[in-house]
């Protein structure tokens, strides 16, 4: 499902570790967000990911302006 605050998904890596999954993503958030807002949005994205997929044990989301 798309997130209104994410403009670009540059990279997405998943790794199965026993019954749990590690998710790493590099994204670009929409312009106009302050650093604090971007952090809050990434934290919410990670919470939503774990709620939708309980097998996600670890998630790492990096914001960037380019790949």
Tab-separated table of N, CA and C in Angstrom:
chain	number	residue	atom	x	y	z
A	1	UNK	N	0.842	-1.174	0.000
A	1	UNK	CA	0.000	0.000	0.000
A	1	UNK	C	0.893	1.245	0.000
A	2	UNK	N	0.524	2.225	-0.792
A	2	UNK	CA	1.313	3.446	-0.899
A	2	UNK	C	1.183	4.303	0.357
A	3	UNK	N	2.219	5.031	0.652
A	3	UNK	CA	2.227	5.965	1.776
A	3	UNK	C	2.339	7.362	1.188
A	4	UNK	N	1.458	8.252	1.594
A	4	UNK	CA	1.417	9.598	1.020
A	4	UNK	C	2.679	10.409	1.277
A	5	UNK	N	3.471	10.036	2.276
A	5	UNK	CA	4.674	10.786	2.612
A	5	UNK	C	5.921	10.258	1.912
A	6	UNK	N	5.808	9.118	1.244
A	6	UNK	CA	6.948	8.532	0.536
A	6	UNK	C	6.816	8.850	-0.946
A	7	UNK	N	7.808	9.557	-1.493
A	7	UNK	CA	7.795	9.893	-2.914
A	7	UNK	C	8.446	8.799	-3.750
A	8	UNK	N	9.563	8.244	-3.241
A	8	UNK	CA	10.322	7.254	-4.008
A	8	UNK	C	10.791	6.148	-3.079
A	9	UNK	N	10.666	4.921	-3.538
A	9	UNK	CA	11.293	3.781	-2.875
A	9	UNK	C	12.502	3.420	-3.731
A	10	UNK	N	13.688	3.744	-3.231
A	10	UNK	CA	14.911	3.491	-3.998
A	10	UNK	C	15.322	2.025	-3.923
A	11	UNK	N	15.331	1.475	-2.718
A	11	UNK	CA	15.767	0.097	-2.514
A	11	UNK	C	14.910	-0.555	-1.448
A	12	UNK	N	14.703	-1.849	-1.609
A	12	UNK	CA	14.000	-2.632	-0.603
A	12	UNK	C	14.667	-3.996	-0.538
A	13	UNK	N	15.097	-4.362	0.655
A	13	UNK	CA	15.752	-5.652	0.856
A	13	UNK	C	15.018	-6.373	1.981
A	14	UNK	N	14.723	-7.637	1.766
A	14	UNK	CA	14.147	-8.461	2.824
A	14	UNK	C	15.042	-9.671	3.025
A	15	UNK	N	15.094	-10.137	4.266
A	15	UNK	CA	15.918	-11.290	4.601
A	15	UNK	C	15.167	-12.124	5.626
A	16	UNK	N	14.955	-13.398	5.296
A	16	UNK	CA	14.284	-14.321	6.208
A	16	UNK	C	15.301	-14.866	7.194
A	17	UNK	N	15.019	-14.676	8.486
A	17	UNK	CA	15.899	-15.170	9.547
A	17	UNK	C	15.062	-16.056	10.466
A	18	UNK	N	15.015	-17.337	10.147
A	18	UNK	CA	14.138	-18.238	10.888
A	18	UNK	C	12.706	-17.815	10.658
A	19	UNK	N	11.923	-17.672	11.720
A	19	UNK	CA	10.517	-17.294	11.542
A	19	UNK	C	10.313	-15.788	11.354
A	20	UNK	N	11.375	-15.015	11.482
A	20	UNK	CA	11.247	-13.562	11.377
A	20	UNK	C	11.880	-13.034	10.097
A	21	UNK	N	11.469	-11.828	9.748
A	21	UNK	CA	11.937	-11.175	8.528
A	21	UNK	C	12.582	-9.845	8.890
A	22	UNK	N	13.699	-9.543	8.238
A	22	UNK	CA	14.348	-8.243	8.332
A	22	UNK	C	13.979	-7.470	7.070
A	23	UNK	N	13.591	-6.220	7.226
A	23	UNK	CA	13.243	-5.358	6.100
A	23	UNK	C	14.129	-4.122	6.160
A	24	UNK	N	14.790	-3.822	5.061
A	24	UNK	CA	15.593	-2.603	4.955
A	24	UNK	C	15.125	-1.847	3.711
A	25	UNK	N	14.910	-0.543	3.868
A	25	UNK	CA	14.432	0.260	2.744
A	25	UNK	C	15.135	1.608	2.735
A	26	UNK	N	15.325	2.108	1.521
A	26	UNK	CA	15.853	3.456	1.325
A	26	UNK	C	14.776	4.222	0.577
A	27	UNK	N	14.306	5.329	1.177
A	27	UNK	CA	13.187	6.071	0.606
A	27	UNK	C	13.496	7.562	0.498
A	28	UNK	N	12.695	8.214	-0.312
A	28	UNK	CA	12.685	9.678	-0.341
A	28	UNK	C	11.315	10.108	0.154
A	29	UNK	N	11.303	10.954	1.196
A	29	UNK	CA	10.037	11.480	1.697
A	29	UNK	C	9.674	12.725	0.895
A	30	UNK	N	8.388	13.052	0.937
A	30	UNK	CA	7.934	14.204	0.146
A	30	UNK	C	8.581	15.491	0.645
A	31	UNK	N	8.758	16.424	-0.270
A	31	UNK	CA	9.335	17.720	0.066
A	31	UNK	C	8.442	18.450	1.059
A	32	UNK	N	9.069	19.277	1.873
A	32	UNK	CA	8.327	20.116	2.792
A	32	UNK	C	8.226	19.576	4.205
A	33	UNK	N	8.657	18.328	4.428
A	33	UNK	CA	8.633	17.789	5.782
A	33	UNK	C	9.867	18.255	6.537
A	34	UNK	N	9.668	18.653	7.776
A	34	UNK	CA	10.827	18.968	8.615
A	34	UNK	C	11.511	17.656	8.997
A	35	UNK	N	12.694	17.749	9.576
A	35	UNK	CA	13.384	16.543	10.030
A	35	UNK	C	12.543	15.784	11.049
A	36	UNK	N	11.953	16.509	11.987
A	36	UNK	CA	11.116	15.863	13.002
A	36	UNK	C	9.912	15.170	12.371
A	37	UNK	N	9.283	15.831	11.406
A	37	UNK	CA	8.132	15.224	10.724
A	37	UNK	C	8.546	13.978	9.956
A	38	UNK	N	9.693	14.039	9.294
A	38	UNK	CA	10.184	12.878	8.548
A	38	UNK	C	10.451	11.705	9.481
A	39	UNK	N	11.041	11.978	10.632
A	39	UNK	CA	11.307	10.914	11.613
A	39	UNK	C	9.991	10.307	12.093
A	40	UNK	N	9.025	11.153	12.398
A	40	UNK	CA	7.712	10.642	12.842
A	40	UNK	C	7.064	9.783	11.761
A	41	UNK	N	7.158	10.215	10.519
A	41	UNK	CA	6.566	9.456	9.422
A	41	UNK	C	7.260	8.107	9.237
A	42	UNK	N	8.577	8.078	9.335
A	42	UNK	CA	9.315	6.813	9.220
A	42	UNK	C	8.940	5.893	10.377
A	43	UNK	N	8.852	6.431	11.576
A	43	UNK	CA	8.449	5.617	12.726
A	43	UNK	C	7.057	5.039	12.527
A	44	UNK	N	6.131	5.833	12.010
A	44	UNK	CA	4.780	5.343	11.750
A	44	UNK	C	4.793	4.282	10.654
A	45	UNK	N	5.586	4.500	9.617
A	45	UNK	CA	5.714	3.521	8.542
A	45	UNK	C	6.191	2.176	9.090
A	46	UNK	N	7.161	2.206	9.980
A	46	UNK	CA	7.674	0.970	10.572
A	46	UNK	C	6.612	0.307	11.460
A	47	UNK	N	5.863	1.090	12.213
A	47	UNK	CA	4.780	0.522	13.031
A	47	UNK	C	3.706	-0.109	12.158
A	48	UNK	N	3.334	0.582	11.084
A	48	UNK	CA	2.322	0.049	10.164
A	48	UNK	C	2.803	-1.240	9.506
A	49	UNK	N	4.068	-1.282	9.141
A	49	UNK	CA	4.646	-2.476	8.516
A	49	UNK	C	4.556	-3.668	9.463
A	50	UNK	N	4.944	-3.458	10.721
A	50	UNK	CA	4.899	-4.557	11.704
A	50	UNK	C	3.465	-4.972	12.031
A	51	UNK	N	2.542	-4.015	12.026
A	51	UNK	CA	1.142	-4.349	12.288
A	51	UNK	C	0.561	-5.196	11.154
A	52	UNK	N	0.926	-4.855	9.926
A	52	UNK	CA	0.421	-5.595	8.765
A	52	UNK	C	1.122	-6.933	8.591
A	53	UNK	N	2.394	-6.999	8.996
A	53	UNK	CA	3.201	-8.211	8.822
A	53	UNK	C	3.913	-8.520	10.138
A	54	UNK	N	3.251	-9.232	11.046
A	54	UNK	CA	3.833	-9.497	12.371
A	54	UNK	C	5.157	-10.248	12.331
A	55	UNK	N	5.448	-10.921	11.238
A	55	UNK	CA	6.713	-11.647	11.126
A	55	UNK	C	7.909	-10.714	10.941
A	56	UNK	N	7.672	-9.425	10.713
A	56	UNK	CA	8.776	-8.465	10.594
A	56	UNK	C	9.337	-8.220	11.994
A	57	UNK	N	10.533	-8.712	12.214
A	57	UNK	CA	11.187	-8.558	13.510
A	57	UNK	C	12.072	-7.329	13.575
A	58	UNK	N	12.586	-6.935	12.425
A	58	UNK	CA	13.487	-5.786	12.356
A	58	UNK	C	13.151	-4.994	11.099
A	59	UNK	N	13.158	-3.683	11.219
A	59	UNK	CA	12.984	-2.832	10.038
A	59	UNK	C	13.938	-1.651	10.153
A	60	UNK	N	14.559	-1.356	9.054
A	60	UNK	CA	15.506	-0.245	8.965
A	60	UNK	C	15.121	0.584	7.756
A	61	UNK	N	14.728	1.826	7.987
A	61	UNK	CA	14.307	2.712	6.895
A	61	UNK	C	15.233	3.920	6.904
A	62	UNK	N	15.881	4.136	5.770
A	62	UNK	CA	16.785	5.280	5.603
A	62	UNK	C	16.136	6.267	4.636
A	63	UNK	N	16.136	7.546	5.016
A	63	UNK	CA	15.663	8.571	4.090
A	63	UNK	C	16.856	9.179	3.365
A	64	UNK	N	16.634	9.500	2.106
A	64	UNK	CA	17.703	10.072	1.287
A	64	UNK	C	17.081	10.897	0.182
A	65	UNK	N	17.909	11.645	-0.527
A	65	UNK	CA	17.434	12.460	-1.659
A	65	UNK	C	17.715	11.802	-2.997
A	66	UNK	N	18.592	10.821	-2.996
A	66	UNK	CA	18.901	10.089	-4.237
A	66	UNK	C	19.456	8.718	-3.880
A	67	UNK	N	19.465	7.850	-4.882
A	67	UNK	CA	19.962	6.491	-4.679
A	67	UNK	C	21.466	6.457	-4.811
